[in-house]
């Protein structure tokens, strides 16, 4: 149902079983799939591409114009996957340059007052807590958690299944499977509880913990620590992901 009190541009492409509440705004150059719910006063701006089963709450803005001096008016995108919850007053900014996009995967929970800036990539099943701010060109991998009021500096990465405690800010990458905390931010622990809930075996969690003891506690260089991990920790996809994440970090990882 599309309320007659909503504004929907005639050129917008709307799928089946979509509910658009009164006073919602759907711009031109918008495509949304099936079974979406757009609450009152939500705005889907030009460049929105949305899959199926999403709920966009009051005051949220999708595909806002980039807050980037490099933006010169090109047609860019904000691509939203399936089954996401985007809560009140969240802002998702589209890509900066032609052919670029901000990309949100499936099953994410984006809470009240979150800002995801231009060219951000969010994987699947992530939680972005109230008031958190994610700057341009950041990458948040699957199942990661930003708790409330986290500041994520531009071009940083947050690894899969990692959690950043509330109020933290970081300017370096945070590897997968850990909890990051304190000010200045630092490695705190393995994200054991979340890994257990996700079905990681006790043995695998012990191997992940062993890898991070070597990386953070062995009092050696990062290069040597990675060599030790490869030699001493039983191989698995998760251990390979840790090593690859650290090796490919352009900004370095948190201490």
Short mmCIF file of C-alpha atoms in Angstrom, two decimals:
data_model
loop_
_atom_site.label_atom_id
_atom_site.label_comp_id
_atom_site.label_asym_id
_atom_site.label_seq_id
_atom_site.Cartn_x
_atom_site.Cartn_y
_atom_site.Cartn_z
CA UNK A 1 0.00 0.00 0.00
CA UNK A 2 1.30 3.43 -0.95
CA UNK A 3 -0.35 6.22 1.00
CA UNK A 4 -1.72 9.08 -1.10
CA UNK A 5 -0.06 11.37 1.47
CA UNK A 6 3.42 10.08 0.55
CA UNK A 7 5.42 11.59 -2.30
CA UNK A 8 6.53 8.97 -4.82
CA UNK A 9 8.16 10.19 -8.02
CA UNK A 10 6.36 8.72 -11.03
CA UNK A 11 9.63 7.31 -12.38
CA UNK A 12 10.49 5.40 -9.18
CA UNK A 13 10.38 1.61 -9.53
CA UNK A 14 8.46 -0.01 -6.67
CA UNK A 15 8.18 -3.77 -6.16
CA UNK A 16 5.31 -5.89 -4.87
CA UNK A 17 3.76 -5.68 -1.41
CA UNK A 18 5.57 -2.46 -0.51
CA UNK A 19 4.11 -0.25 2.23
CA UNK A 20 4.85 3.47 1.98
CA UNK A 21 3.43 5.40 4.91
CA UNK A 22 2.15 9.00 4.85
CA UNK A 23 4.74 11.74 4.40
CA UNK A 24 7.48 9.42 3.20
CA UNK A 25 9.52 10.75 0.26
CA UNK A 26 10.66 8.60 -2.67
CA UNK A 27 12.74 10.46 -5.25
CA UNK A 28 13.37 9.88 -8.93
CA UNK A 29 16.03 7.31 -9.84
CA UNK A 30 14.95 5.03 -7.00
CA UNK A 31 14.44 1.28 -7.28
CA UNK A 32 13.10 -0.79 -4.39
CA UNK A 33 12.16 -4.45 -4.38
CA UNK A 34 9.38 -6.42 -2.75
CA UNK A 35 8.02 -6.47 0.81
CA UNK A 36 9.67 -3.26 2.00
CA UNK A 37 8.17 -0.93 4.60
CA UNK A 38 8.92 2.79 4.41
CA UNK A 39 7.79 4.62 7.54
CA UNK A 40 6.52 8.24 7.75
CA UNK A 41 9.09 10.95 7.05
CA UNK A 42 11.68 8.52 5.72
CA UNK A 43 13.41 9.72 2.55
CA UNK A 44 14.73 7.52 -0.25
CA UNK A 45 16.74 9.90 -2.39
CA UNK A 46 17.97 9.61 -5.96
CA UNK A 47 20.40 6.72 -6.29
CA UNK A 48 18.67 4.38 -3.85
CA UNK A 49 18.74 0.72 -4.84
CA UNK A 50 16.99 -1.47 -2.31
CA UNK A 51 16.34 -5.20 -2.26
CA UNK A 52 13.54 -7.04 -0.47
CA UNK A 53 12.17 -7.15 3.06
CA UNK A 54 13.74 -3.99 4.45
CA UNK A 55 12.16 -1.65 7.00
CA UNK A 56 13.15 2.03 6.97
CA UNK A 57 11.99 3.93 10.05
CA UNK A 58 10.92 7.53 10.61
CA UNK A 59 13.34 10.23 9.60
CA UNK A 60 15.92 7.94 8.01
CA UNK A 61 17.58 9.18 4.81
CA UNK A 62 18.89 6.77 2.17
CA UNK A 63 21.27 7.94 -0.60
CA UNK A 64 21.90 11.39 0.83
CA UNK A 65 24.22 13.63 -1.20
CA UNK A 66 27.89 13.00 -0.24
CA UNK A 67 29.47 15.33 2.29
CA UNK A 68 32.67 15.26 0.27
CA UNK A 69 34.27 18.20 -1.54
CA UNK A 70 35.24 15.78 -4.33
CA UNK A 71 31.57 15.25 -5.17
CA UNK A 72 30.59 17.20 -8.28
CA UNK A 73 27.03 16.00 -8.81
CA UNK A 74 27.50 12.66 -10.52
CA UNK A 75 24.78 10.02 -10.40
CA UNK A 76 25.99 7.62 -7.71
CA UNK A 77 24.30 4.91 -5.69
CA UNK A 78 23.45 3.65 -2.23
CA UNK A 79 22.75 -0.06 -2.57
CA UNK A 80 20.80 -1.75 0.23
CA UNK A 81 20.41 -5.53 0.26
CA UNK A 82 17.66 -7.62 1.83
CA UNK A 83 16.05 -7.83 5.28
CA UNK A 84 17.80 -4.84 6.81
CA UNK A 85 16.37 -2.72 9.63
CA UNK A 86 17.26 0.97 9.35
CA UNK A 87 16.07 2.81 12.44
CA UNK A 88 15.02 6.39 13.09
CA UNK A 89 17.14 9.25 11.75
CA UNK A 90 19.87 7.03 10.34
CA UNK A 91 21.61 8.54 7.30
CA UNK A 92 23.20 6.47 4.54
CA UNK A 93 25.17 8.60 2.08
CA UNK A 94 25.67 7.46 -1.51
CA UNK A 95 29.00 7.11 -3.37
CA UNK A 96 31.09 10.11 -4.37
CA UNK A 97 32.20 9.44 -7.95
CA UNK A 98 30.38 8.04 -11.00
CA UNK A 99 30.30 4.27 -10.82
CA UNK A 100 30.86 4.25 -7.06
CA UNK A 101 28.36 3.20 -4.40
CA UNK A 102 27.80 2.86 -0.72
CA UNK A 103 26.91 -0.79 -0.22
CA UNK A 104 24.93 -2.43 2.59
CA UNK A 105 24.50 -6.21 2.57
CA UNK A 106 21.75 -8.36 4.07
CA UNK A 107 20.30 -8.73 7.54
CA UNK A 108 21.93 -5.70 9.14
CA UNK A 109 20.55 -3.74 12.08
CA UNK A 110 21.37 -0.05 11.70
CA UNK A 111 20.23 1.78 14.81
CA UNK A 112 18.96 5.27 15.58
CA UNK A 113 21.10 8.20 14.48
CA UNK A 114 23.77 6.18 12.67
CA UNK A 115 25.64 7.87 9.80
CA UNK A 116 27.23 5.73 7.10
CA UNK A 117 29.26 8.05 4.90
CA UNK A 118 30.12 7.93 1.20
CA UNK A 119 31.51 4.73 -0.32
CA UNK A 120 31.18 2.71 2.88
CA UNK A 121 30.79 -1.06 2.56
CA UNK A 122 28.89 -3.03 5.21
CA UNK A 123 28.69 -6.82 4.94
CA UNK A 124 25.92 -9.07 6.25
CA UNK A 125 24.35 -9.41 9.71
CA UNK A 126 26.21 -6.46 11.23
CA UNK A 127 24.97 -4.27 14.07
CA UNK A 128 25.69 -0.54 13.95
CA UNK A 129 24.77 0.95 17.34
CA UNK A 130 22.96 4.16 18.20
CA UNK A 131 24.74 7.31 17.10
CA UNK A 132 27.78 5.61 15.58
CA UNK A 133 29.52 7.52 12.79
CA UNK A 134 31.28 5.68 9.97
CA UNK A 135 33.42 7.89 7.75
CA UNK A 136 34.02 7.56 4.03
CA UNK A 137 35.49 4.47 2.35
CA UNK A 138 35.32 2.29 5.49
CA UNK A 139 34.69 -1.44 5.31
CA UNK A 140 32.73 -3.35 7.95
CA UNK A 141 32.92 -7.10 7.41
CA UNK A 142 30.21 -9.69 8.14
CA UNK A 143 28.79 -10.03 11.66
CA UNK A 144 30.79 -7.12 13.10
CA UNK A 145 29.35 -4.94 15.87
CA UNK A 146 29.77 -1.24 16.54
CA UNK A 147 28.13 -0.44 19.85
CA UNK A 148 26.79 3.04 20.59
CA UNK A 149 28.56 6.28 19.62
CA UNK A 150 31.58 4.73 17.97
CA UNK A 151 33.63 6.94 15.62
CA UNK A 152 35.18 5.02 12.73
CA UNK A 153 37.77 7.10 10.87
CA UNK A 154 37.84 7.13 7.07
CA UNK A 155 39.43 4.21 5.17
CA UNK A 156 39.54 1.94 8.22
CA UNK A 157 38.31 -1.66 8.34
CA UNK A 158 36.46 -3.64 11.00
CA UNK A 159 36.96 -7.40 10.76
CA UNK A 160 34.31 -10.10 10.86
CA UNK A 161 32.78 -10.95 14.27
CA UNK A 162 34.66 -8.13 15.99
CA UNK A 163 33.04 -5.78 18.49
CA UNK A 164 33.95 -2.17 19.30
CA UNK A 165 32.81 -0.99 22.71
CA UNK A 166 30.72 2.14 23.11
CA UNK A 167 32.26 5.57 22.73
CA UNK A 168 35.49 4.34 21.16
CA UNK A 169 37.13 5.93 18.15
CA UNK A 170 39.73 4.36 15.91
CA UNK A 171 42.01 5.37 13.07
CA UNK A 172 43.55 1.95 12.38
CA UNK A 173 42.08 -1.37 11.33
CA UNK A 174 40.52 -3.76 13.85
CA UNK A 175 41.17 -7.43 13.00
CA UNK A 176 38.45 -10.11 13.05
CA UNK A 177 37.09 -12.01 16.08
CA UNK A 178 38.17 -9.57 18.80
CA UNK A 179 36.77 -7.02 21.23
CA UNK A 180 38.32 -3.54 21.00
CA UNK A 181 37.98 -1.17 23.94
CA UNK A 182 39.47 1.67 26.01
CA UNK A 183 40.76 5.14 25.10
CA UNK A 184 43.03 5.08 23.23
CA UNK A 185 41.47 2.01 21.67
CA UNK A 186 43.32 -1.29 22.03
CA UNK A 187 42.91 -5.04 21.78
CA UNK A 188 40.87 -6.18 24.77
CA UNK A 189 39.99 -9.84 24.27
CA UNK A 190 38.66 -12.46 21.89
CA UNK A 191 34.96 -11.95 21.15
CA UNK A 192 34.26 -15.33 22.75
CA UNK A 193 30.56 -14.99 23.54
CA UNK A 194 29.62 -13.90 20.03
CA UNK A 195 31.78 -16.64 18.50
CA UNK A 196 30.07 -19.25 20.70
CA UNK A 197 26.63 -17.97 19.69
CA UNK A 198 27.71 -18.10 16.04
CA UNK A 199 28.59 -21.77 16.41
CA UNK A 200 32.40 -21.62 16.50
CA UNK A 201 33.79 -24.73 18.18
CA UNK A 202 35.69 -24.51 21.46
CA UNK A 203 38.80 -25.76 19.67
CA UNK A 204 38.59 -23.12 16.96
CA UNK A 205 38.09 -20.36 19.54
CA UNK A 206 41.22 -21.59 21.34
CA UNK A 207 43.17 -21.45 18.07
CA UNK A 208 41.96 -17.89 17.43
CA UNK A 209 43.00 -16.94 20.97
CA UNK A 210 46.41 -18.54 20.39
CA UNK A 211 46.89 -16.50 17.21
CA UNK A 212 46.13 -13.25 19.00
CA UNK A 213 48.39 -14.10 21.94
CA UNK A 214 51.20 -14.39 19.42
CA UNK A 215 50.20 -11.20 17.61
CA UNK A 216 49.68 -9.02 20.68
CA UNK A 217 51.59 -10.64 23.57
CA UNK A 218 54.70 -12.27 22.08
CA UNK A 219 56.81 -9.07 22.22
CA UNK A 220 58.02 -9.48 18.66
CA UNK A 221 57.55 -7.68 15.36
CA UNK A 222 54.29 -8.03 13.48
CA UNK A 223 56.13 -9.76 10.63
CA UNK A 224 57.60 -12.36 12.97
CA UNK A 225 54.28 -12.78 14.78
CA UNK A 226 52.54 -13.64 11.52
CA UNK A 227 55.24 -16.17 10.69
CA UNK A 228 54.77 -17.77 14.10
CA UNK A 229 51.00 -17.92 13.61
CA UNK A 230 51.46 -19.69 10.28
CA UNK A 231 53.90 -22.15 11.86
CA UNK A 232 52.35 -22.76 15.28
CA UNK A 233 48.57 -22.38 14.99
CA UNK A 234 46.62 -25.21 13.33
CA UNK A 235 45.44 -23.98 9.93
CA UNK A 236 41.82 -23.03 9.27
CA UNK A 237 39.86 -20.55 7.21
CA UNK A 238 39.56 -18.31 10.27
CA UNK A 239 43.29 -18.27 11.02
CA UNK A 240 44.01 -17.53 7.36
CA UNK A 241 41.52 -14.65 7.54
CA UNK A 242 43.37 -13.15 10.51
CA UNK A 243 46.73 -13.37 8.76
CA UNK A 244 45.40 -11.98 5.48
CA UNK A 245 43.63 -9.10 7.25
CA UNK A 246 46.80 -8.01 9.03
CA UNK A 247 49.02 -8.47 5.98
CA UNK A 248 46.73 -6.37 3.77
CA UNK A 249 46.18 -3.55 6.25
CA UNK A 250 47.22 -0.22 4.74
CA UNK A 251 46.78 1.80 7.94
CA UNK A 252 48.05 -0.84 10.36
CA UNK A 253 46.06 -2.54 13.10
CA UNK A 254 45.20 -1.30 16.59
CA UNK A 255 47.67 -2.18 19.36
#
